[in-house]
Short mmCIF file of C-alpha atoms in Angstrom, two decimals:
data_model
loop_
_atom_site.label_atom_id
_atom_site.label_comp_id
_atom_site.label_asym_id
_atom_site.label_seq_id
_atom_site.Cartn_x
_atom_site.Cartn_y
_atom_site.Cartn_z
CA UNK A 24 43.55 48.20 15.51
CA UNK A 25 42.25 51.70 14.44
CA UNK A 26 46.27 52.76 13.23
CA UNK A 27 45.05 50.89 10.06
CA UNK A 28 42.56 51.81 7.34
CA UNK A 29 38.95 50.09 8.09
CA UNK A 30 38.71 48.18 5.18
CA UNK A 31 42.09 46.91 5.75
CA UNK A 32 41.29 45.87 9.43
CA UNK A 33 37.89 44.11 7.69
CA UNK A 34 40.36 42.33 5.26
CA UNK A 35 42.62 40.91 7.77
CA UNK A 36 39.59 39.87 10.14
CA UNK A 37 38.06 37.92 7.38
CA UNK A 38 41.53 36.40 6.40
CA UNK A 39 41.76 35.43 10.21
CA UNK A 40 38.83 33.36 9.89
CA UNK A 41 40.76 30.86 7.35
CA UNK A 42 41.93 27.95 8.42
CA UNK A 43 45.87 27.68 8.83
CA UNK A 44 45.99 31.84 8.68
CA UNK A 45 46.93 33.55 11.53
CA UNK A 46 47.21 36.97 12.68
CA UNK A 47 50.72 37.78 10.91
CA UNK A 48 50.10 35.94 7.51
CA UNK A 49 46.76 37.84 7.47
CA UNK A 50 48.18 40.72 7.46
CA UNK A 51 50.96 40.43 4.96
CA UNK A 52 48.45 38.87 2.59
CA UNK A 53 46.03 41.91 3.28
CA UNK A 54 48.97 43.85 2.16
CA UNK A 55 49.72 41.89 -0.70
CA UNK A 56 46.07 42.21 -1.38
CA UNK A 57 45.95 45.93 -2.07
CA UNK A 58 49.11 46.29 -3.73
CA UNK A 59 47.99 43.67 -6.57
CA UNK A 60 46.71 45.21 -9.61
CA UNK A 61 43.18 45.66 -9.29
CA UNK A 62 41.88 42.93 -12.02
CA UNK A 63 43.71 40.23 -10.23
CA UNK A 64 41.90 41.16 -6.49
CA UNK A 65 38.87 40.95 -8.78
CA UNK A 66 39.75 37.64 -10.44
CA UNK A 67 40.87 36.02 -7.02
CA UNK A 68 37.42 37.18 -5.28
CA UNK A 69 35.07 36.25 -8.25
CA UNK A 70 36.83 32.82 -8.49
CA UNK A 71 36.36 32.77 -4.89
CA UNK A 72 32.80 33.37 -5.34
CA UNK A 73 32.60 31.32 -8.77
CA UNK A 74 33.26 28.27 -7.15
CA UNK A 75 32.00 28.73 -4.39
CA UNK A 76 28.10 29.02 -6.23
CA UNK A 77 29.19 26.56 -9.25
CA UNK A 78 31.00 23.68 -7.61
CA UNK A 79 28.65 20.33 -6.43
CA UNK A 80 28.98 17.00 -5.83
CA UNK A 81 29.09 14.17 -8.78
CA UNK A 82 26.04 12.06 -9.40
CA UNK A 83 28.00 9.15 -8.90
CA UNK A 84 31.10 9.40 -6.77
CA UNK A 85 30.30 12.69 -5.01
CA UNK A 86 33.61 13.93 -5.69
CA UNK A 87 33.24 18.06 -6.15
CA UNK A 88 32.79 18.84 -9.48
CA UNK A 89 31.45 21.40 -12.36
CA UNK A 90 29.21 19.04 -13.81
CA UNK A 91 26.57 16.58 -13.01
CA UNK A 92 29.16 14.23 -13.42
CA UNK A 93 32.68 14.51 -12.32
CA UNK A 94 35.34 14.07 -15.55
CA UNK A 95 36.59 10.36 -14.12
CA UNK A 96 32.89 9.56 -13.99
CA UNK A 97 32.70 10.28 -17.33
CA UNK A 98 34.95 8.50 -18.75
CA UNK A 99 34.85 5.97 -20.98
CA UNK A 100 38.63 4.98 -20.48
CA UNK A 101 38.11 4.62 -16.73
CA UNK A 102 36.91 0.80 -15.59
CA UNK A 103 33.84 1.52 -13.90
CA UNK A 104 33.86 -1.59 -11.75
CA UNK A 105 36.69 -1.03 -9.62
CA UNK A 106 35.27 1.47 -7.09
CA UNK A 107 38.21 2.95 -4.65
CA UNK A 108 36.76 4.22 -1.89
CA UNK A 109 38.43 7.64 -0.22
CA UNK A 110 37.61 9.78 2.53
CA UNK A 111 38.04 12.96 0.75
CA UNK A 112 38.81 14.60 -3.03
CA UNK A 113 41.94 15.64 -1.40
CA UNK A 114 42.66 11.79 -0.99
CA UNK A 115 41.10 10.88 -4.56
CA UNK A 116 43.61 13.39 -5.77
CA UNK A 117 46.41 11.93 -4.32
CA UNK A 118 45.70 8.91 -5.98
CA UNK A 119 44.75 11.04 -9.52
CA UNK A 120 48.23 12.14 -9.38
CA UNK A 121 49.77 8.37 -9.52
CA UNK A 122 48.60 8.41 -12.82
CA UNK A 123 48.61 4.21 -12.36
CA UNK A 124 44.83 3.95 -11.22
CA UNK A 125 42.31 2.61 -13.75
CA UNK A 126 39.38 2.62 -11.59
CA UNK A 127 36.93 4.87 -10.42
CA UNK A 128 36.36 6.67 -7.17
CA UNK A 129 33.65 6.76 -4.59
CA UNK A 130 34.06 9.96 -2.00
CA UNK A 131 32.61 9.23 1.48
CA UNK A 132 33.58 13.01 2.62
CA UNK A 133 34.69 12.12 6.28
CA UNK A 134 35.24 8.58 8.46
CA UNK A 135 33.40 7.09 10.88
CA UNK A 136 34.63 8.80 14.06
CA UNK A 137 32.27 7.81 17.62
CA UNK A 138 34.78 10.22 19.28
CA UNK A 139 33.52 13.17 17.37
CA UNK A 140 29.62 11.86 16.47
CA UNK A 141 30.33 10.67 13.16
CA UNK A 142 28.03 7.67 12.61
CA UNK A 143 27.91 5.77 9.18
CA UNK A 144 25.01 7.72 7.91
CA UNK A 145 26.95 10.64 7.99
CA UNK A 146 29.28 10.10 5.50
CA UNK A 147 27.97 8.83 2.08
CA UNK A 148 27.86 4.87 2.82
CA UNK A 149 24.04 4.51 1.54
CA UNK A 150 25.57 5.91 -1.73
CA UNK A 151 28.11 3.53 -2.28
CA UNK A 152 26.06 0.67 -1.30
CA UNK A 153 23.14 2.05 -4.30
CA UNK A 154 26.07 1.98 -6.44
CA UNK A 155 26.75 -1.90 -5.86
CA UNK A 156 23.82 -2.85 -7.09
CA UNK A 157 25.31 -2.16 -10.66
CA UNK A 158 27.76 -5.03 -11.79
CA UNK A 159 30.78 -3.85 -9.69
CA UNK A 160 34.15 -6.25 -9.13
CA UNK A 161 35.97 -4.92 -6.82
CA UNK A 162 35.55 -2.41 -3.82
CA UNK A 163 39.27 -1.20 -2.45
CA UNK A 164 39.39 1.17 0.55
CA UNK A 165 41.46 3.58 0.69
CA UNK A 166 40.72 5.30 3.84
CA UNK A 167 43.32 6.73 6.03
CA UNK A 168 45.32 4.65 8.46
CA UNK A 169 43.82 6.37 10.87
CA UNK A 170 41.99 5.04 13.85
CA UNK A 171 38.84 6.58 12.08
CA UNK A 172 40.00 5.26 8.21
CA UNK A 173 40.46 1.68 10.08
CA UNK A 174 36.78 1.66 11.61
CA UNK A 175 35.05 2.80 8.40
CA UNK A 176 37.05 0.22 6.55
CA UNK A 177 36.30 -2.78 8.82
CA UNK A 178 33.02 -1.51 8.69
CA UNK A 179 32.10 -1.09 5.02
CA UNK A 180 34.11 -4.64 4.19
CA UNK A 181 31.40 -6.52 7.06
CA UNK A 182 28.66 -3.78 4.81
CA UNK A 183 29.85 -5.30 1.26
CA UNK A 184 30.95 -9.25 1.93
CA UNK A 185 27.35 -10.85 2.45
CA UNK A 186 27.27 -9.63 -1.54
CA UNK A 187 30.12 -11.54 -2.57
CA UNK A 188 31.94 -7.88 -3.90
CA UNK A 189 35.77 -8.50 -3.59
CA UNK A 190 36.67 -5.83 -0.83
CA UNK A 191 40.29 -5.14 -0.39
CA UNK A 192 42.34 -2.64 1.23
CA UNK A 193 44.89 -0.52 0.27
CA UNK A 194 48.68 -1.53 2.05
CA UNK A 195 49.87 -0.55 5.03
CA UNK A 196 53.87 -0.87 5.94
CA UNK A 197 56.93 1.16 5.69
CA UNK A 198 56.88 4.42 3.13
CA UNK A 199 59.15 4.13 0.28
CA UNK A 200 62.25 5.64 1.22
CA UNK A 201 61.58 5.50 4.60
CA UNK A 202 64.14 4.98 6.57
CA UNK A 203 63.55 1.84 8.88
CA UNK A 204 64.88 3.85 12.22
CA UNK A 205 62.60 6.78 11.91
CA UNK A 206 59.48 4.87 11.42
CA UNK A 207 57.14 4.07 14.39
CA UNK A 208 56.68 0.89 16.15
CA UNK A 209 53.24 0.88 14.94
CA UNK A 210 54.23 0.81 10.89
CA UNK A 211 57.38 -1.21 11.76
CA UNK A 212 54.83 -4.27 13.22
CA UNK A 213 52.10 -3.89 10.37
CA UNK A 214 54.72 -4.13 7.71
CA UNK A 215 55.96 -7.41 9.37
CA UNK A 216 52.19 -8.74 9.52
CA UNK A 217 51.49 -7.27 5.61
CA UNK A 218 55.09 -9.38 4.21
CA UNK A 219 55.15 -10.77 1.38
CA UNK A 220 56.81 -13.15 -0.08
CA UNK A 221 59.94 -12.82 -2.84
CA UNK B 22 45.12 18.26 -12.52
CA UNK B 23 41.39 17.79 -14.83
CA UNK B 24 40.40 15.51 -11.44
CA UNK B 25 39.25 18.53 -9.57
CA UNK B 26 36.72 20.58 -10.96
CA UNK B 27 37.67 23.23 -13.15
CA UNK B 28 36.59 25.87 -10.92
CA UNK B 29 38.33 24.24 -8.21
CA UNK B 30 41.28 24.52 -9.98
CA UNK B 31 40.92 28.10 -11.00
CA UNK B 32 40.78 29.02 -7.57
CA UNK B 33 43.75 26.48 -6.54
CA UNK B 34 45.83 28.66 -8.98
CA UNK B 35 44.77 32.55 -7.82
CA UNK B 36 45.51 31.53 -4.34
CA UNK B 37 48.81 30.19 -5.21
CA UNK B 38 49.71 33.19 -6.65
CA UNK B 39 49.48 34.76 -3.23
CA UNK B 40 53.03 35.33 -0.76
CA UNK B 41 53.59 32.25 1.46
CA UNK B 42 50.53 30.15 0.44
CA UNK B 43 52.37 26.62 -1.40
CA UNK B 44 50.34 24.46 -3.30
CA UNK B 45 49.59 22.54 -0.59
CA UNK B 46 47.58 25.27 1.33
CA UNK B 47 46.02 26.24 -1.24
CA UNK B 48 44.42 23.17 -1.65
CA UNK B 49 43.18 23.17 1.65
CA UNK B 50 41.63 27.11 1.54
CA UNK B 51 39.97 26.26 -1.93
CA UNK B 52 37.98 23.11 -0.18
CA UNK B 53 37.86 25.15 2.98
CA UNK B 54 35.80 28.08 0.65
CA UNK B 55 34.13 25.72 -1.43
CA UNK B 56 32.65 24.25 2.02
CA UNK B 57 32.13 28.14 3.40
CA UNK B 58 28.66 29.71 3.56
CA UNK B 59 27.82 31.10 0.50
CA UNK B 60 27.31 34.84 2.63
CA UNK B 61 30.80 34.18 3.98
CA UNK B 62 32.03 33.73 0.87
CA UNK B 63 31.27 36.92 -0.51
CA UNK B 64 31.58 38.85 2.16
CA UNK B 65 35.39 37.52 2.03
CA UNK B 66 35.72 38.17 -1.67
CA UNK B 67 33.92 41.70 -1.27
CA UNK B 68 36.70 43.07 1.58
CA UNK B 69 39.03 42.21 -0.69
CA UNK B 70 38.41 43.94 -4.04
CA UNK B 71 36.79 46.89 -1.66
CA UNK B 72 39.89 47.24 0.27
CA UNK B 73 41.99 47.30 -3.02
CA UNK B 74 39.61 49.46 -4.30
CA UNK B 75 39.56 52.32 -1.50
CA UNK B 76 42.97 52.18 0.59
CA UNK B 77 44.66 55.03 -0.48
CA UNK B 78 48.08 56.81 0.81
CA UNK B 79 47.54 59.02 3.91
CA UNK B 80 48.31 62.78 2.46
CA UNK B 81 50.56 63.64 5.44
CA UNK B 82 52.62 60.54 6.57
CA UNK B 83 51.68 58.03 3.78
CA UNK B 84 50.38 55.13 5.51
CA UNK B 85 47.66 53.41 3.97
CA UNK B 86 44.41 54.76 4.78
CA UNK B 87 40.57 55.15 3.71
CA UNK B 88 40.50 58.93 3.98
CA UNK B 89 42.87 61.42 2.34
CA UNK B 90 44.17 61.76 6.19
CA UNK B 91 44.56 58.49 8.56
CA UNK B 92 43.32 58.61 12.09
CA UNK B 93 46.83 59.65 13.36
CA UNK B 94 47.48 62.37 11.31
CA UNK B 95 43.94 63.54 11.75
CA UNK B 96 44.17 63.01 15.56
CA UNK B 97 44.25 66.53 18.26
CA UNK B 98 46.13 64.20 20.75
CA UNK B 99 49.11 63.27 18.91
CA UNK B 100 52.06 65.64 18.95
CA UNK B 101 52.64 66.83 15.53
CA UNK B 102 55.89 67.90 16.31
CA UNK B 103 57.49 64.57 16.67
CA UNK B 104 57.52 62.67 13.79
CA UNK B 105 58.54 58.74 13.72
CA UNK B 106 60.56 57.73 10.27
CA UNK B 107 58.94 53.73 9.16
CA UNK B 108 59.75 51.92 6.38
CA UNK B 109 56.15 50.27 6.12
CA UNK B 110 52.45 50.48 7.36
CA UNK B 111 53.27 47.18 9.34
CA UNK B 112 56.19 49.06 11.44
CA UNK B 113 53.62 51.65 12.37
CA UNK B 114 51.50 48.87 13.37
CA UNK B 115 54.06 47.81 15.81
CA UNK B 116 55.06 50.64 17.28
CA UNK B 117 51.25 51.94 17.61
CA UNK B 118 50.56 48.18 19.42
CA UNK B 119 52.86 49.36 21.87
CA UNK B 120 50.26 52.32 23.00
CA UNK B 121 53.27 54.74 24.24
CA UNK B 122 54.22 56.19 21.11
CA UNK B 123 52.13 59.62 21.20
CA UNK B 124 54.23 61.59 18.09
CA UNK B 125 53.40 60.81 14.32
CA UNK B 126 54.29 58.75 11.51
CA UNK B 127 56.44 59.06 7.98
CA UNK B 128 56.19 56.06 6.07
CA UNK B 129 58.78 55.70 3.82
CA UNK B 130 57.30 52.48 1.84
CA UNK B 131 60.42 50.71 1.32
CA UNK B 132 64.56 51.44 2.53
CA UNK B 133 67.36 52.54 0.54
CA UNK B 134 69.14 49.26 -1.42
CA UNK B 135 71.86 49.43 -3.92
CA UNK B 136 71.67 45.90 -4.15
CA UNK B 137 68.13 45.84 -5.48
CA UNK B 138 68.52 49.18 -6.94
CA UNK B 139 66.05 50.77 -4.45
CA UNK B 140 67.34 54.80 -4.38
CA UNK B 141 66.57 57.55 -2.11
CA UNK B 142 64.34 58.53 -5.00
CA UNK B 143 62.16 55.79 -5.14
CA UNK B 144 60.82 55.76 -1.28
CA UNK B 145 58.71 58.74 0.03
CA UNK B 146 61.99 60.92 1.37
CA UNK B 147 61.06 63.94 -0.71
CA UNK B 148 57.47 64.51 1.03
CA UNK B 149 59.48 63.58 4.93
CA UNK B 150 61.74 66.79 3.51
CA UNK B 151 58.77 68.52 2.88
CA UNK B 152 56.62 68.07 5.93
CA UNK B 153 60.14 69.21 7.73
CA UNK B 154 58.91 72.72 6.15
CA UNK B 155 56.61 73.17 9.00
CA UNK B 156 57.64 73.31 13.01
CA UNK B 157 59.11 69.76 13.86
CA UNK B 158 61.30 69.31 17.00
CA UNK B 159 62.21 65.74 16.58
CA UNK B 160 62.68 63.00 13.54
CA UNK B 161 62.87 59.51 15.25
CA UNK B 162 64.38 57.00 12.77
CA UNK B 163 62.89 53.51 12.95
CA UNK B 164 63.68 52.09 10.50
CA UNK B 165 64.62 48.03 10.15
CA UNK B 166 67.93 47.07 12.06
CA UNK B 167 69.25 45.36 8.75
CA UNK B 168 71.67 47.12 6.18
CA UNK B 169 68.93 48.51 4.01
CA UNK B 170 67.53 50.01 6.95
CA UNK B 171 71.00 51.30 8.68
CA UNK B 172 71.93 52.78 5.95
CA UNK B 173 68.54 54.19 5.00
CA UNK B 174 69.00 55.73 8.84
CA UNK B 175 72.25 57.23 7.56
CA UNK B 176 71.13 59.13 4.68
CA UNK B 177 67.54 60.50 5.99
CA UNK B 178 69.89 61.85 9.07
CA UNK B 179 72.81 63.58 7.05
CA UNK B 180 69.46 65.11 4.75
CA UNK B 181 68.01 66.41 7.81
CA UNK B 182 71.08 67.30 10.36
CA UNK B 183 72.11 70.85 8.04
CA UNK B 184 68.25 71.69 9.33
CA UNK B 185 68.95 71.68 12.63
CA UNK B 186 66.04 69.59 13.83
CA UNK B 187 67.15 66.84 15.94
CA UNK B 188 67.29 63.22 14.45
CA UNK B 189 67.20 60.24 16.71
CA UNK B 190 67.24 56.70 15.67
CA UNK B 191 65.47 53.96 18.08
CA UNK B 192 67.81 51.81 20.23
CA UNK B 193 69.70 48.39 19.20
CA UNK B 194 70.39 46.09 22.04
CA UNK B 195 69.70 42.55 23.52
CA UNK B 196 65.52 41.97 23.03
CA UNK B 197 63.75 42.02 26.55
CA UNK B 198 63.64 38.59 27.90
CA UNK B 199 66.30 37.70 25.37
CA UNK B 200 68.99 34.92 27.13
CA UNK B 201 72.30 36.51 25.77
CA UNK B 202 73.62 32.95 25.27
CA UNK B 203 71.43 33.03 22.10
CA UNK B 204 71.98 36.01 20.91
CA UNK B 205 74.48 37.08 17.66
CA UNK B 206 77.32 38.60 17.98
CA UNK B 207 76.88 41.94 16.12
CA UNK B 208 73.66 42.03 18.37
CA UNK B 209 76.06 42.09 21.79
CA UNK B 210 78.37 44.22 20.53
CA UNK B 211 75.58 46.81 19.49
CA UNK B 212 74.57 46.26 22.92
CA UNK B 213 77.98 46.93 24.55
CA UNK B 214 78.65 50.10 22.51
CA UNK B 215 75.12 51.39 23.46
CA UNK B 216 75.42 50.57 26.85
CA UNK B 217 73.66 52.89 29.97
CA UNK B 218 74.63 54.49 32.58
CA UNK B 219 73.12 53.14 36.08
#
C-alpha cells in the first residue's frame, strides 16, 4: 500500500481496527478525514480522547457517565425503588428514549454466557445485590431475549426472591407492527404462553 | 439524549458527522472507544489530526502525498512518459493494486459536471496541460465509466489531440467473471461495439 501517503496508510490501518469498518469504508473515511477543515479532525480526535480519559462508571448503576453519579441517578424526579436491570447503556438507552420509564437503572455490562466464560461474577451482580439492601420495590429485568439475557434473568430472580423483592420481567411476544407471518415460531409460541386477557 | 454522558454524547455527534456512519454506528464506535485502551485511543486520534495535518498534493501528478513528490512520481522504474488520467487518489489505488500498471499518474480530483456545476476549471486539467510540456508519448484516460467521467474523457482528449500525443481511454466491456445474464444493457452494447478480433 506504498501508492498512498504514510500517514494516510497509518489512518486507514487504525480505522481498520474499528469494529463494523472495513477496508473500503476506512478508506473513504481516511479521505474524508483529510479533506475536513483542520479544527474539526482536531475536535473529533480530542473528543475521541476526551472521553475516552473522562468517561466512568456511576456509583450506583454503573451506567458510563461524567460524574460520580450518572444524571438518572441523580435525580430527584426518578423513583429510586424500581431498579430495571439491563445488560448494557446501549439497552438503558433504549429504554431512556421511551420517555415512559420512572425508574432507575442498574447496568450489569454483559450476560451470563457459559458458552463464552461469562460467570455471574463477571458482570456486576454483587452490585445490584449491595444495592437491595436499601428499601427497593421492585427489580424488573430487562435483559435480552437472548439465550444469555434468559439465563441471567432466571438467575438473578432465584438471586433476589428469598428477599421477598418483587422481580418481574420485561414481555416477550410479537413486536408491534409485526406482522404475524414474518415472525418466528419461537415469538409466535411465547406470545401465546404471555396472553392476556381483554 | 442527557442519559449518556455528556462526553459520550459529544463524541456520538463528531462521528455522526462523518460519510456513511448513521446514528446507530456511531453509537456503537463511541462505546467501542470509550472501552479502547487509553494508548489506542490516542494513537487513533493522533493519525488522524497528523494525517490532516501533513498530506499534501503530490507536485507532479497531484495525488495525496507526505512529500512534495509521491513515491510514483519520485520512482526511476516508472515510465515517465506514460501518464494515466484519474479522477481521485482512490482510482490510483486501484489501478496500482493491480501491480501491471508501470506509467504514472494525473489526478484530476474530481470530473467535469454541468449538473453540479463542476467545470474544466475547477479539477487539476491546467497542470495535466502543463506536464504535457515535457516528452510524453501516451495519456491513458481512466477516468469513471459514468457521464461525468465520459464526458470528462471527451474534453481532456479534444485538449490534448491538436498536440499530437496519443490519448487512449481504458476499455468498457462485460467485468471478468461477470454472467452476461446480469449485466445492463448499455454495458453489452459497449461490449459489442468494442468487440476483438480473435
Amino acid at each position: 500500500m506504498d501508492y498512498y501517503s504514510s500517514e494516510i496508510n497509518r489512518l486507514i490501518e487504525e480505522l481498520t481496527a474499528l469494529p463494523g469498518i472495513g477496508a473500503k469504508s476506512a478508506q473513504r473515511l481516511a479521505f474524508h478525514i483529510i479533506s475536513m477543515p483542520e479544527e474539526n479532525v482536531d475536535r473529533l480526535a480530542d473528543s475521541m480522547k476526551s472521553a475516552r480519559k473522562n468517561v466512568r462508571y456511576c456509583r450506583e448503576c454503573f451506567t458510563l457517565t461524567d460524574d460520580e453519579l450518572c444524571p438518572i441517578c441523580r435525580s430527584k424526579s426518578r423513583n429510586h425503588r424500581v431498579i430495571m436491570v439491563v445488560e448494557t447503556t446501549r439497552d438503558l438507552a433504549a429504554y431512556e428514549k421511551t420517555g415512559k420509564y420512572e425508574g432507575v437503572y442498574h447496568v450489569l455490562h454483559g450476560a451470563i454466557s457459559p458458552m463464552l466464560g461469562v460467570g455471574p461474577a463477571d458482570i456486576r451482580l454483587k452490585e445490584l445485590m449491595k444495592r437491595l439492601e436499601k428499601d427497593v420495590d421492585e427489580v424488573i429485568i430487562a435483559t435480552n431475549n437472548s439465550l444469555e439475557g434468559e439465563t441471567t434473568a432466571m438467575y438473578i430472580s432465584r438471586l433476589i426472591k428469598p428477599s421477598g423483592i418483587k422481580v418481574t420481567r420485561i414481555a416477550s411476544g410479537v413486536p408491534v407492527g409485526g406482522d404475524l407471518e414474518y415472525i418466528d415460531e419461537v415469538t409466535l409460541l411465547r406470545a401465546l404462553e404471555g396472553r392476556v386477557e381483554l
